[in-house]
Short mmCIF file of N, CA and C in Angstrom, two decimals:
data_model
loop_
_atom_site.label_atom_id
_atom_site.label_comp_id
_atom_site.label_asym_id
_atom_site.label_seq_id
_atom_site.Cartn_x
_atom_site.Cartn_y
_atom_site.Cartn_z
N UNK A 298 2.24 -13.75 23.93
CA UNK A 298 0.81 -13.64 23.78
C UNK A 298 0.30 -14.96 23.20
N UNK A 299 -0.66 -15.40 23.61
CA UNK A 299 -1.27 -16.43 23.19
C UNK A 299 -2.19 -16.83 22.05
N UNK A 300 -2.51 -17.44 21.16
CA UNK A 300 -3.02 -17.30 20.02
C UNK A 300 -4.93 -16.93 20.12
N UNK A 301 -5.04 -17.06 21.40
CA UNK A 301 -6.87 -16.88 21.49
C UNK A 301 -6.67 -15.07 21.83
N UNK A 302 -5.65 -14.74 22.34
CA UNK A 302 -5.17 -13.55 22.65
C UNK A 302 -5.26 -12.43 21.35
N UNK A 303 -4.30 -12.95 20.49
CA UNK A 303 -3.95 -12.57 18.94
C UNK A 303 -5.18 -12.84 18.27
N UNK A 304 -5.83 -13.46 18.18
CA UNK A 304 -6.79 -13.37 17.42
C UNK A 304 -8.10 -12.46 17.95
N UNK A 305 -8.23 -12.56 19.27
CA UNK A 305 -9.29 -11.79 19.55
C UNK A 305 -8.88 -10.09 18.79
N UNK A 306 -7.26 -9.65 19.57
CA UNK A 306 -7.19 -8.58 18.52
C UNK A 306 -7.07 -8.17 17.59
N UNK A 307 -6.61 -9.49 16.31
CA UNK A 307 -7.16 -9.29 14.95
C UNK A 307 -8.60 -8.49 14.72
N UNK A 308 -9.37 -9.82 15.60
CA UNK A 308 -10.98 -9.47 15.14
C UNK A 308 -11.30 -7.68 15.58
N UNK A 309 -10.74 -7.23 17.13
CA UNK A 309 -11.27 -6.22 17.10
C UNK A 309 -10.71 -5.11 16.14
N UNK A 310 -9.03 -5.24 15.81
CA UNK A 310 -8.83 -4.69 14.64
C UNK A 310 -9.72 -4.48 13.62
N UNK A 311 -9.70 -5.68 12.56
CA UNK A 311 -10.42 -5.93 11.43
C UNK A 311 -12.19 -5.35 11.73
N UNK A 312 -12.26 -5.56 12.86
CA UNK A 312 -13.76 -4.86 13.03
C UNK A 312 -13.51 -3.58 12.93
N UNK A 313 -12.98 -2.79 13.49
CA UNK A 313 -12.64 -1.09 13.57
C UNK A 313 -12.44 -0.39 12.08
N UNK A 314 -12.10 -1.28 11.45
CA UNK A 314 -11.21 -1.05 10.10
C UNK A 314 -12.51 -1.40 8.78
N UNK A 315 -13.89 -2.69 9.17
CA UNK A 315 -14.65 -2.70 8.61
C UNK A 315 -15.31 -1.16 8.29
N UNK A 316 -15.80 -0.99 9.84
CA UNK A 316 -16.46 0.26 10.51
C UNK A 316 -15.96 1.58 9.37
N UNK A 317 -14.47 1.99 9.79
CA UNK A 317 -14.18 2.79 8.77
C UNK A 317 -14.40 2.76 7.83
N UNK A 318 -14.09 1.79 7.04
CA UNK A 318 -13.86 1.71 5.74
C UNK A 318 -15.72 2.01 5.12
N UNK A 319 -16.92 1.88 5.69
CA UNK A 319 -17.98 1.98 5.65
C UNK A 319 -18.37 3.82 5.82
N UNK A 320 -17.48 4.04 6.71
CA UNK A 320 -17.35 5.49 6.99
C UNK A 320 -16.79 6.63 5.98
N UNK A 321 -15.62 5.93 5.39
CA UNK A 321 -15.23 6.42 3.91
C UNK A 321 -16.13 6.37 2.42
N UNK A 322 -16.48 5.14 2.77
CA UNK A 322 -17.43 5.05 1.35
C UNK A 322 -18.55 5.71 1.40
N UNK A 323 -19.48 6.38 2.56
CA UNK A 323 -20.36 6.95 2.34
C UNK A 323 -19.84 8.13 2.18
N UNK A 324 -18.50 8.66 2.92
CA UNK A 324 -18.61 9.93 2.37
C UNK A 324 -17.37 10.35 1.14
N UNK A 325 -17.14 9.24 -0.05
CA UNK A 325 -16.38 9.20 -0.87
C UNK A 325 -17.41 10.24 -2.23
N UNK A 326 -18.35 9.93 -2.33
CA UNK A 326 -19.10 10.52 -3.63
C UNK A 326 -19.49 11.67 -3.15
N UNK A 327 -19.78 12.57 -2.10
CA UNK A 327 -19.37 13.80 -1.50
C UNK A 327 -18.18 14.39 -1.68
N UNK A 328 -16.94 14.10 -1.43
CA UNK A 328 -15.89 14.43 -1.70
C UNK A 328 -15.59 14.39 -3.31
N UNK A 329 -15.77 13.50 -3.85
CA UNK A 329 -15.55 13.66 -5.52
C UNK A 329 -16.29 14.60 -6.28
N UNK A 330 -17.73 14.77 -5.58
CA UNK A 330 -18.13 16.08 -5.90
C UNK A 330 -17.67 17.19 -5.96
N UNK A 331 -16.80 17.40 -4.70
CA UNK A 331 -16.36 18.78 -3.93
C UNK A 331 -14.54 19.05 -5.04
N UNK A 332 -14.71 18.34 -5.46
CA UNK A 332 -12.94 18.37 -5.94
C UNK A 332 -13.35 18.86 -7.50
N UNK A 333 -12.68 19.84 -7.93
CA UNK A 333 -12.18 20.57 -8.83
C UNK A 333 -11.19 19.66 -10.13
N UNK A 334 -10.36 19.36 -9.74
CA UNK A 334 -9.54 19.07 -10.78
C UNK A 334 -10.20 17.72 -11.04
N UNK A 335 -9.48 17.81 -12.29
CA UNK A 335 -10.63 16.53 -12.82
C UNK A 335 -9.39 14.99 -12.72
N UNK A 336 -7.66 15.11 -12.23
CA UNK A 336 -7.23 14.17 -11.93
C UNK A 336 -7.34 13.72 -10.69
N UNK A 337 -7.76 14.87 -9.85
CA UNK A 337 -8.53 14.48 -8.22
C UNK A 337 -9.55 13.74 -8.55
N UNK A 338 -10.14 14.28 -8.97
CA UNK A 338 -11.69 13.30 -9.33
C UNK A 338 -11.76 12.31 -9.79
N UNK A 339 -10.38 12.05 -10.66
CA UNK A 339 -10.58 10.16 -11.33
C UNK A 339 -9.63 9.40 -9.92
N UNK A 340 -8.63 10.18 -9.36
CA UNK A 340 -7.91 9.11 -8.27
C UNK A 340 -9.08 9.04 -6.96
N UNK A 341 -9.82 9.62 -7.28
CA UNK A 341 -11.04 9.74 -6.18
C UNK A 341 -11.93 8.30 -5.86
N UNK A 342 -11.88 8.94 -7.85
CA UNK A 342 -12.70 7.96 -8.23
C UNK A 342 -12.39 6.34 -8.37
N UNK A 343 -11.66 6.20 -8.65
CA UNK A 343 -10.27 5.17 -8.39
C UNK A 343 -10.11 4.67 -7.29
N UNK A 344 -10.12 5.15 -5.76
CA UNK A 344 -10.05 4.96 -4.38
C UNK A 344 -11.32 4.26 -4.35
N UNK A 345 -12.07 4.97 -4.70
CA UNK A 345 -13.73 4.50 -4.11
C UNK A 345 -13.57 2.93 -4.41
N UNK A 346 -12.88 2.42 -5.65
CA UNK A 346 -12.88 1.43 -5.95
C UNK A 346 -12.56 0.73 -5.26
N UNK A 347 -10.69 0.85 -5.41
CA UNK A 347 -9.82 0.33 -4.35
C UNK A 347 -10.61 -0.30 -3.02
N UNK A 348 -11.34 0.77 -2.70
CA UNK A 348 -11.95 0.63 -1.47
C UNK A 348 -12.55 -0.21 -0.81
N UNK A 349 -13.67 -0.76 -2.19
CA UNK A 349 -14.41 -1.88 -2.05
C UNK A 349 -13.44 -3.03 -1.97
N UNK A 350 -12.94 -3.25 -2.69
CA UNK A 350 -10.96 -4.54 -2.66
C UNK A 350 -10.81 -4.80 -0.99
N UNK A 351 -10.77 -3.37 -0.86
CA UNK A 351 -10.42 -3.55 0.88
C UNK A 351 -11.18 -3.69 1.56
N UNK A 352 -12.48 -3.52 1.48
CA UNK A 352 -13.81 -4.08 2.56
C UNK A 352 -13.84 -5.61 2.44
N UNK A 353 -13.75 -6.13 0.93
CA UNK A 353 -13.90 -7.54 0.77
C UNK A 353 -12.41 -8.34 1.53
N UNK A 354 -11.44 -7.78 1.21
CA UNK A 354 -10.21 -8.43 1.87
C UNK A 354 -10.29 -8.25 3.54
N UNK A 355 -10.76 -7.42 4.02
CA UNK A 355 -11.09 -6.98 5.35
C UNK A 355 -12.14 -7.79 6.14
N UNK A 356 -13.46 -8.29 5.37
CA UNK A 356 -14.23 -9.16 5.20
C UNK A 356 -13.92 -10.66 5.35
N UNK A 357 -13.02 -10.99 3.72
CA UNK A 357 -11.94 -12.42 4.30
C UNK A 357 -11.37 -12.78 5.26
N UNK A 358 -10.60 -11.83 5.86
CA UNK A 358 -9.44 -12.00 6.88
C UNK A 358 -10.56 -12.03 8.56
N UNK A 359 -11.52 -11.33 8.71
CA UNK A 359 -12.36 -11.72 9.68
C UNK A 359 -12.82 -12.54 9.84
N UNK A 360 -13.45 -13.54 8.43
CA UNK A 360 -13.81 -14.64 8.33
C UNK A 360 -13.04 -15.76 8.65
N UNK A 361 -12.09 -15.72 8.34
CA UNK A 361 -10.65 -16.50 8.83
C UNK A 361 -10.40 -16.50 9.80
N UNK A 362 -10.17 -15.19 10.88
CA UNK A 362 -9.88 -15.46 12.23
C UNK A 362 -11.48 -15.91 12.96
N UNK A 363 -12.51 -16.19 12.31
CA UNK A 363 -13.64 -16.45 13.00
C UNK A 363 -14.61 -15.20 13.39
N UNK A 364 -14.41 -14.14 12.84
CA UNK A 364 -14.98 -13.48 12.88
C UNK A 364 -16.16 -12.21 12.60
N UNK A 365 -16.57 -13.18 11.68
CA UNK A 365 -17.44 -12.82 10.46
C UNK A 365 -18.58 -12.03 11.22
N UNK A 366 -19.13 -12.64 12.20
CA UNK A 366 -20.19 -11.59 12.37
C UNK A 366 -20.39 -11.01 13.81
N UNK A 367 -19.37 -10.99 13.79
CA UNK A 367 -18.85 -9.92 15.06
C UNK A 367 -19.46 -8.56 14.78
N UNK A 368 -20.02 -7.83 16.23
CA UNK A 368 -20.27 -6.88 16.04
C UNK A 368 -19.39 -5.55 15.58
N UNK A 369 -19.41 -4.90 14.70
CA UNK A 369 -18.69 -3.33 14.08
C UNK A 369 -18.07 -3.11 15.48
N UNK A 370 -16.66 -2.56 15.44
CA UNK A 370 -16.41 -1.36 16.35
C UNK A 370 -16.74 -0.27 15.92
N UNK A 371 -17.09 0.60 16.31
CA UNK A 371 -17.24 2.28 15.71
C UNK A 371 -15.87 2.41 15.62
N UNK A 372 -15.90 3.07 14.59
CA UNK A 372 -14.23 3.92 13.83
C UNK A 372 -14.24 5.07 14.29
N UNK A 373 -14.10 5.66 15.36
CA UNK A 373 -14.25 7.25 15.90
C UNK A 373 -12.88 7.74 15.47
N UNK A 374 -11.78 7.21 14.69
CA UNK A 374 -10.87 7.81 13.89
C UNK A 374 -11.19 7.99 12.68
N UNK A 375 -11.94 7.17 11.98
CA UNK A 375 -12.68 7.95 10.60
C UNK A 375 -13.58 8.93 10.76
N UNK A 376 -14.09 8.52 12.01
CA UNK A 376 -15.79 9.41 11.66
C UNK A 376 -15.02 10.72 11.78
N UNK A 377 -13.85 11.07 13.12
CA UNK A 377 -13.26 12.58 13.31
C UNK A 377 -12.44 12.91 11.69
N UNK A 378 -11.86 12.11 11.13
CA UNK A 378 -10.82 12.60 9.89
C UNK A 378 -12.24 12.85 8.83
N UNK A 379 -13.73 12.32 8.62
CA UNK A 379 -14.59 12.69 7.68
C UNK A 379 -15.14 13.96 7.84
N UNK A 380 -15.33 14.59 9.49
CA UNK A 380 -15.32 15.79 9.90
C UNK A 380 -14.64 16.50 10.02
N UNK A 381 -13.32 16.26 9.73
CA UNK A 381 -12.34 17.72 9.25
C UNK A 381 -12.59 17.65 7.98
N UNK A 382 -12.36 16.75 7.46
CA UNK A 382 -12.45 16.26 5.66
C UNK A 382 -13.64 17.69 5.43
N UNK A 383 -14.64 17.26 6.24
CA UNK A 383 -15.85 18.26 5.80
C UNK A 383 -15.60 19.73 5.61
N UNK A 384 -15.55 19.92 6.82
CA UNK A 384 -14.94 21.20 7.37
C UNK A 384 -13.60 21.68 6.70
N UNK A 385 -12.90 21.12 5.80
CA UNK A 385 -12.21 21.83 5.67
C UNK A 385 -12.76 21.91 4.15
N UNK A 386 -13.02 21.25 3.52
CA UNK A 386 -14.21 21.85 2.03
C UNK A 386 -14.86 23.04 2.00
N UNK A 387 -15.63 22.83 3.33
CA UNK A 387 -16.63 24.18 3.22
C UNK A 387 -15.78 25.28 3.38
N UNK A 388 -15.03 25.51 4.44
CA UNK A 388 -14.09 26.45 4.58
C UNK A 388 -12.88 27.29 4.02
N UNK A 389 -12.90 25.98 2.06
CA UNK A 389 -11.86 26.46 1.30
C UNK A 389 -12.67 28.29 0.91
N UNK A 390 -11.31 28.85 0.43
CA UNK A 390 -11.94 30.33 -0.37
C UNK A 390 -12.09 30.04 -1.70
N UNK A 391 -11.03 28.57 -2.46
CA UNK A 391 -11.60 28.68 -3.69
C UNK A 391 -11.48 26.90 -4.09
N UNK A 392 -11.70 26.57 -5.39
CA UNK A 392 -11.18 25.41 -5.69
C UNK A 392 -10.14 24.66 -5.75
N UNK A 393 -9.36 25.22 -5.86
CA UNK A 393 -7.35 25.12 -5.54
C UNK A 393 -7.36 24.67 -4.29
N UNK A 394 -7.71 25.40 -3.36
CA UNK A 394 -7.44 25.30 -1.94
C UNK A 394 -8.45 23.97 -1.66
N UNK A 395 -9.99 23.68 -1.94
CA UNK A 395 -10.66 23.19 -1.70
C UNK A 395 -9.75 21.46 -2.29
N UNK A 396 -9.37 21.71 -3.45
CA UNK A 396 -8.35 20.33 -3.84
C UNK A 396 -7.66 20.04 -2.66
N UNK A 397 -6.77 21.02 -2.68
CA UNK A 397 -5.46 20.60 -2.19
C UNK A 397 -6.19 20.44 -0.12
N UNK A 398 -6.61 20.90 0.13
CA UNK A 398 -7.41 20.04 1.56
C UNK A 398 -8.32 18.88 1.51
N UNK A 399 -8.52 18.61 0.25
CA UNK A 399 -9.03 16.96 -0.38
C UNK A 399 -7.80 16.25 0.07
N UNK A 400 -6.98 16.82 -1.10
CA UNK A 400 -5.96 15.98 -1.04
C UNK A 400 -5.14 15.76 0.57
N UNK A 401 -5.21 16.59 1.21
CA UNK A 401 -4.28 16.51 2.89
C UNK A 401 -5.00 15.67 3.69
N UNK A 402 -6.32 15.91 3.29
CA UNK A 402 -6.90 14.57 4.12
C UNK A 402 -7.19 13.14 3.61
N UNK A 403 -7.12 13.91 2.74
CA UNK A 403 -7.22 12.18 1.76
C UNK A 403 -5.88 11.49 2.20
N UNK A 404 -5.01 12.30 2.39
CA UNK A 404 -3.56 11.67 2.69
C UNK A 404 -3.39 11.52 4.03
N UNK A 405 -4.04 12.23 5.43
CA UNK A 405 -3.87 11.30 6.31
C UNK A 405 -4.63 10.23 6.61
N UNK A 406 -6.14 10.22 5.54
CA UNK A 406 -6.93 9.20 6.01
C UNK A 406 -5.75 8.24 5.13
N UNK A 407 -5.25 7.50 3.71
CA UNK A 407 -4.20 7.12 3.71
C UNK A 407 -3.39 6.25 4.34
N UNK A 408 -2.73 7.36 5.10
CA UNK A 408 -1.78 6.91 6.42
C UNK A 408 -2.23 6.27 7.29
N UNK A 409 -3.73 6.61 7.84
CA UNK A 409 -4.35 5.65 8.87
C UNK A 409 -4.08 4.26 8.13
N UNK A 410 -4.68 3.84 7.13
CA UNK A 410 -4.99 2.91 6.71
C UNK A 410 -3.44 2.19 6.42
N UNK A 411 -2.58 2.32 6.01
CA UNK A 411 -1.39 1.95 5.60
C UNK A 411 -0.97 1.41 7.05
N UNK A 412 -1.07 2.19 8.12
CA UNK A 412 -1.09 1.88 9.57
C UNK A 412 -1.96 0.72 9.94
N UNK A 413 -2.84 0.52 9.78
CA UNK A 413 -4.10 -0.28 10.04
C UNK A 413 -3.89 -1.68 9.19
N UNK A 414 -3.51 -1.73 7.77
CA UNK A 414 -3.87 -2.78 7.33
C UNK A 414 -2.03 -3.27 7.47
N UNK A 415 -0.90 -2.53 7.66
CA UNK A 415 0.67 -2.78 8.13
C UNK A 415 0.20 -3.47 9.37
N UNK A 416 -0.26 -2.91 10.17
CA UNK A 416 -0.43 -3.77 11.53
C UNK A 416 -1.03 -5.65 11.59
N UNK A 417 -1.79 -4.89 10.58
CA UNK A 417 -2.93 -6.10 10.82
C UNK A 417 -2.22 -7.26 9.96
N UNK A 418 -1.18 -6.80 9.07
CA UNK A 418 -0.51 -7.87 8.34
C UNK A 418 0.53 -8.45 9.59
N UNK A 419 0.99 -8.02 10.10
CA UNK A 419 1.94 -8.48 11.02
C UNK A 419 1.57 -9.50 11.92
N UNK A 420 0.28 -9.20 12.66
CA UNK A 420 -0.96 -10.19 13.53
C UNK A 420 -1.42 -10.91 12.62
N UNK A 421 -1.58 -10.66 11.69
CA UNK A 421 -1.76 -12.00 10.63
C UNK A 421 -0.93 -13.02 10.66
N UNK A 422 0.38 -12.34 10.21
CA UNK A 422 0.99 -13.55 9.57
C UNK A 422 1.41 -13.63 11.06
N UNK A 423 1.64 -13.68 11.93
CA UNK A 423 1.81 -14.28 13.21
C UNK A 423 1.03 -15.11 13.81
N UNK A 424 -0.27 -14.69 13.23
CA UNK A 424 -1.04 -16.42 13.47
C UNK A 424 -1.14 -17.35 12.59
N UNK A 425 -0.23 -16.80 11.71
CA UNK A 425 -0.35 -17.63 10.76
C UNK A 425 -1.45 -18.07 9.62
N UNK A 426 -1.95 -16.73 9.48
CA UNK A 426 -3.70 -16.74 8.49
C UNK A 426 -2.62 -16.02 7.77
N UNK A 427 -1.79 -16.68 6.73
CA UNK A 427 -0.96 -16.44 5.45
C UNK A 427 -1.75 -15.72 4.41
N UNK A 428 -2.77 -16.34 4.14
CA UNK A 428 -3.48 -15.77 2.97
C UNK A 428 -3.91 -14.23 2.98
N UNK A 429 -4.59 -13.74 4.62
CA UNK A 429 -5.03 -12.65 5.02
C UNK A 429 -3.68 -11.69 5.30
N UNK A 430 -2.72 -12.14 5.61
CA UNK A 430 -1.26 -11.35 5.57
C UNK A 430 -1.10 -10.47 4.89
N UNK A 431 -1.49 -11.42 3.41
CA UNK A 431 -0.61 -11.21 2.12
C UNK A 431 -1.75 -10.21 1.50
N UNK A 432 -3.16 -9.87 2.14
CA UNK A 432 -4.24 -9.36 1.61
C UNK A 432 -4.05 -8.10 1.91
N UNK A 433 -3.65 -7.69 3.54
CA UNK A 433 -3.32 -6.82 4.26
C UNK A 433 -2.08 -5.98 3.22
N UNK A 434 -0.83 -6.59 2.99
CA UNK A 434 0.20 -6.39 2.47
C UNK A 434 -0.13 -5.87 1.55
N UNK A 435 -1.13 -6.23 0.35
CA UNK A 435 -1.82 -5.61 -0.95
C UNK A 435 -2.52 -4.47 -0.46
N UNK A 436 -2.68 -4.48 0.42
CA UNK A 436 -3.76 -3.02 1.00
C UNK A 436 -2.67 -2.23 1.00
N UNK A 437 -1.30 -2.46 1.54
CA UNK A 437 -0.21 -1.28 2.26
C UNK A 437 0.04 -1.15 0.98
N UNK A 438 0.54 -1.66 -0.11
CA UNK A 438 1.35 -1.31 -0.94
C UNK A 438 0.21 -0.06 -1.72
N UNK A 439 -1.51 -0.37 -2.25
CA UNK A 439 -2.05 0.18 -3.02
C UNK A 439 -2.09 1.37 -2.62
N UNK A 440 -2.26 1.63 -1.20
CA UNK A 440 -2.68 3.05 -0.28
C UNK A 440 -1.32 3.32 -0.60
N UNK A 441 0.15 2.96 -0.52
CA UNK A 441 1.20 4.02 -0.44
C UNK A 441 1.46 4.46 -1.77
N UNK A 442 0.81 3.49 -3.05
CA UNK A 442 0.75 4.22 -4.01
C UNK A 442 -0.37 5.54 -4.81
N UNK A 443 -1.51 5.34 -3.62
CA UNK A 443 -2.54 6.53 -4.31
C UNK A 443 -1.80 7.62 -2.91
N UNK A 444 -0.92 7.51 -2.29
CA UNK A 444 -0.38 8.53 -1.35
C UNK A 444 0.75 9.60 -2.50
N UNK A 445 1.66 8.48 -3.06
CA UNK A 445 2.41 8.95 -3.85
C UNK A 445 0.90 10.10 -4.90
N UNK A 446 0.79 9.08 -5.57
CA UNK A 446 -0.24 9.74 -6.53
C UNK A 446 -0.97 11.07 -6.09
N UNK A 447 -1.17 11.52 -5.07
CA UNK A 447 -2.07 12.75 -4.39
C UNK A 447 -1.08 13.14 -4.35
N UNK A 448 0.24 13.03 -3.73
CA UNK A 448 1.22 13.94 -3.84
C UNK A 448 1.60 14.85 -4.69
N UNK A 449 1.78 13.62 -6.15
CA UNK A 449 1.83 14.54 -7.39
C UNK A 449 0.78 15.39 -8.15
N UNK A 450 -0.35 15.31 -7.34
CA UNK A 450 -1.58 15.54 -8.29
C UNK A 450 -1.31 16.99 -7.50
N UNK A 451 -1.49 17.04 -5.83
CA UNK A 451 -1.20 18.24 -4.88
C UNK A 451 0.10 19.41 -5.98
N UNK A 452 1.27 18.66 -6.20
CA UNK A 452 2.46 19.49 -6.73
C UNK A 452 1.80 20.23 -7.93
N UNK A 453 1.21 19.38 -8.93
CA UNK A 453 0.85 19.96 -10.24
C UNK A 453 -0.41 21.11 -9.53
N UNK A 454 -1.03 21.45 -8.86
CA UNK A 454 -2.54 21.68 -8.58
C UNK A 454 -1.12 23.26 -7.80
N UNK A 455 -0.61 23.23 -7.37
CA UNK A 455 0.26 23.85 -6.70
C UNK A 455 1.26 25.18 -8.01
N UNK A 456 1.59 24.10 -8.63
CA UNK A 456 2.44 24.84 -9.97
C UNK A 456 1.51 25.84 -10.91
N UNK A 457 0.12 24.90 -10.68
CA UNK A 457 -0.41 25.57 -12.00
C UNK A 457 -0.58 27.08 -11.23
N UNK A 458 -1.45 27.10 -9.42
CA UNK A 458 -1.52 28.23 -8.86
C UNK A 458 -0.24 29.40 -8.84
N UNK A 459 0.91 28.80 -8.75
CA UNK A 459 2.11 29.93 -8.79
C UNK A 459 1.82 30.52 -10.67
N UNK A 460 2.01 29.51 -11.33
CA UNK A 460 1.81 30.41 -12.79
C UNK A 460 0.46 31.05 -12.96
N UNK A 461 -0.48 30.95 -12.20
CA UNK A 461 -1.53 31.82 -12.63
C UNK A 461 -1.27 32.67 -11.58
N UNK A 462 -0.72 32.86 -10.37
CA UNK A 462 -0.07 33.90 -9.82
C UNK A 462 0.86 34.92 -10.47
N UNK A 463 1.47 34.46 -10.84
CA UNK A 463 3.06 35.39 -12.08
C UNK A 463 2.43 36.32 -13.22
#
C-alpha cells in the first residue's frame, strides 16, 4: 500500500472515531445519571474525562496526517451501541440491573474503541506519524484499564445482589 493510500485511511479512520467519540460525550451525562452505584458514577465520571484526552489526541493525529478539517464520518457504530445503551436503561426492572447493563455496554463501547485506537496505532506508526502512534497506544492501554475497572465494579454490584438475595 502506498503512503497517499495509508494516510487517506488514517484520515477516514480518525474521522469515524472523531464522530463517535462526539456521540459518547453527548450521551455520557445521561448515562451517569441513570447509574445507581455511586463507583459507576465516579468511573463514569472519570471516562467522560478520559474522553476528552481522546478527542484531543484524535484531533492531533488528524492534524498530522493532514487532516484537520476533513469532513466527520458518521459513527453509525456509536450512534447503534448509544441506542441499545438507551434501551437497555429504560428496560432495566431495577437499579442493579440498570448498572450492570451500564456497565455491558459501557464495555463493548470500550472494546470498540481499544479496536479503533489499536488499529489506528498500527497505520500510524506505519507511516511513520510516531508521535500519533504512541497517542493511539495511550488510548489502548487507558480503555483496557476502565474495562478491567467495570469488570470489578460489575462483580462487586453482582455480590452485593446474591447477599441481599440470601
Amino acid at each position: 500500500m502506498d503512503s497517499d493510500q495509508l494516510n487517506q485511511l488514517i484520515k477516514q479512520g480518525l474521522s469515524a472515531m472523531k464522530s463517535g467519540s462526539k456521540t459518547a460525550a453527548e450521551s455520557a451525562s445521561e448515562v451517569q445519571n441513570d447509574a445507581s452505584d455511586e463507583q459507576l458514577r465516579e468511573i463514569l465520571r472519570k471516562g467522560t474525562e478520559t474522553s476528552k484526552q481522546w478527542q484531543q489526541r484524535v484531533d492531533r493525529a488528524l492534524e498530522q496526517v493532514g487532516g484537520g478539517s476533513q469532513q466527520e464520518r458518521e459513527n453509525e457504530i456509536m450512534q447503534a451501541m448509544d441506542r441499545v445503551g438507551k434501551q437497555i436503561r429504560q428496560e432495566a426492572p431495577n437499579d442493579r440491573v440498570r448498572d450492570l447493563g451500564i456497565i455491558a455496554n459501557g464495555q463493548l463501547i470500550l472494546h470498540y474503541w481499544i479496536g479503533a485506537f489499536g488499529t489506528m496505532e498500527a497505520y500510524c506508526k506505519q507511516a511513520g506519524m510516531d508521535q500519533a502512534a504512541q497517542e493511539m497506544k495511550s488510548c489502548v492501554s487507558e480503555a483496557k484499564q476502565a474495562d478491567e475497572k467495570y469488570t470489578e465494579i460489575a462483580m462487586q454490584i453482582m455480590q452485593q445482589q446474591q447477599m441481599a438475595s440470601a
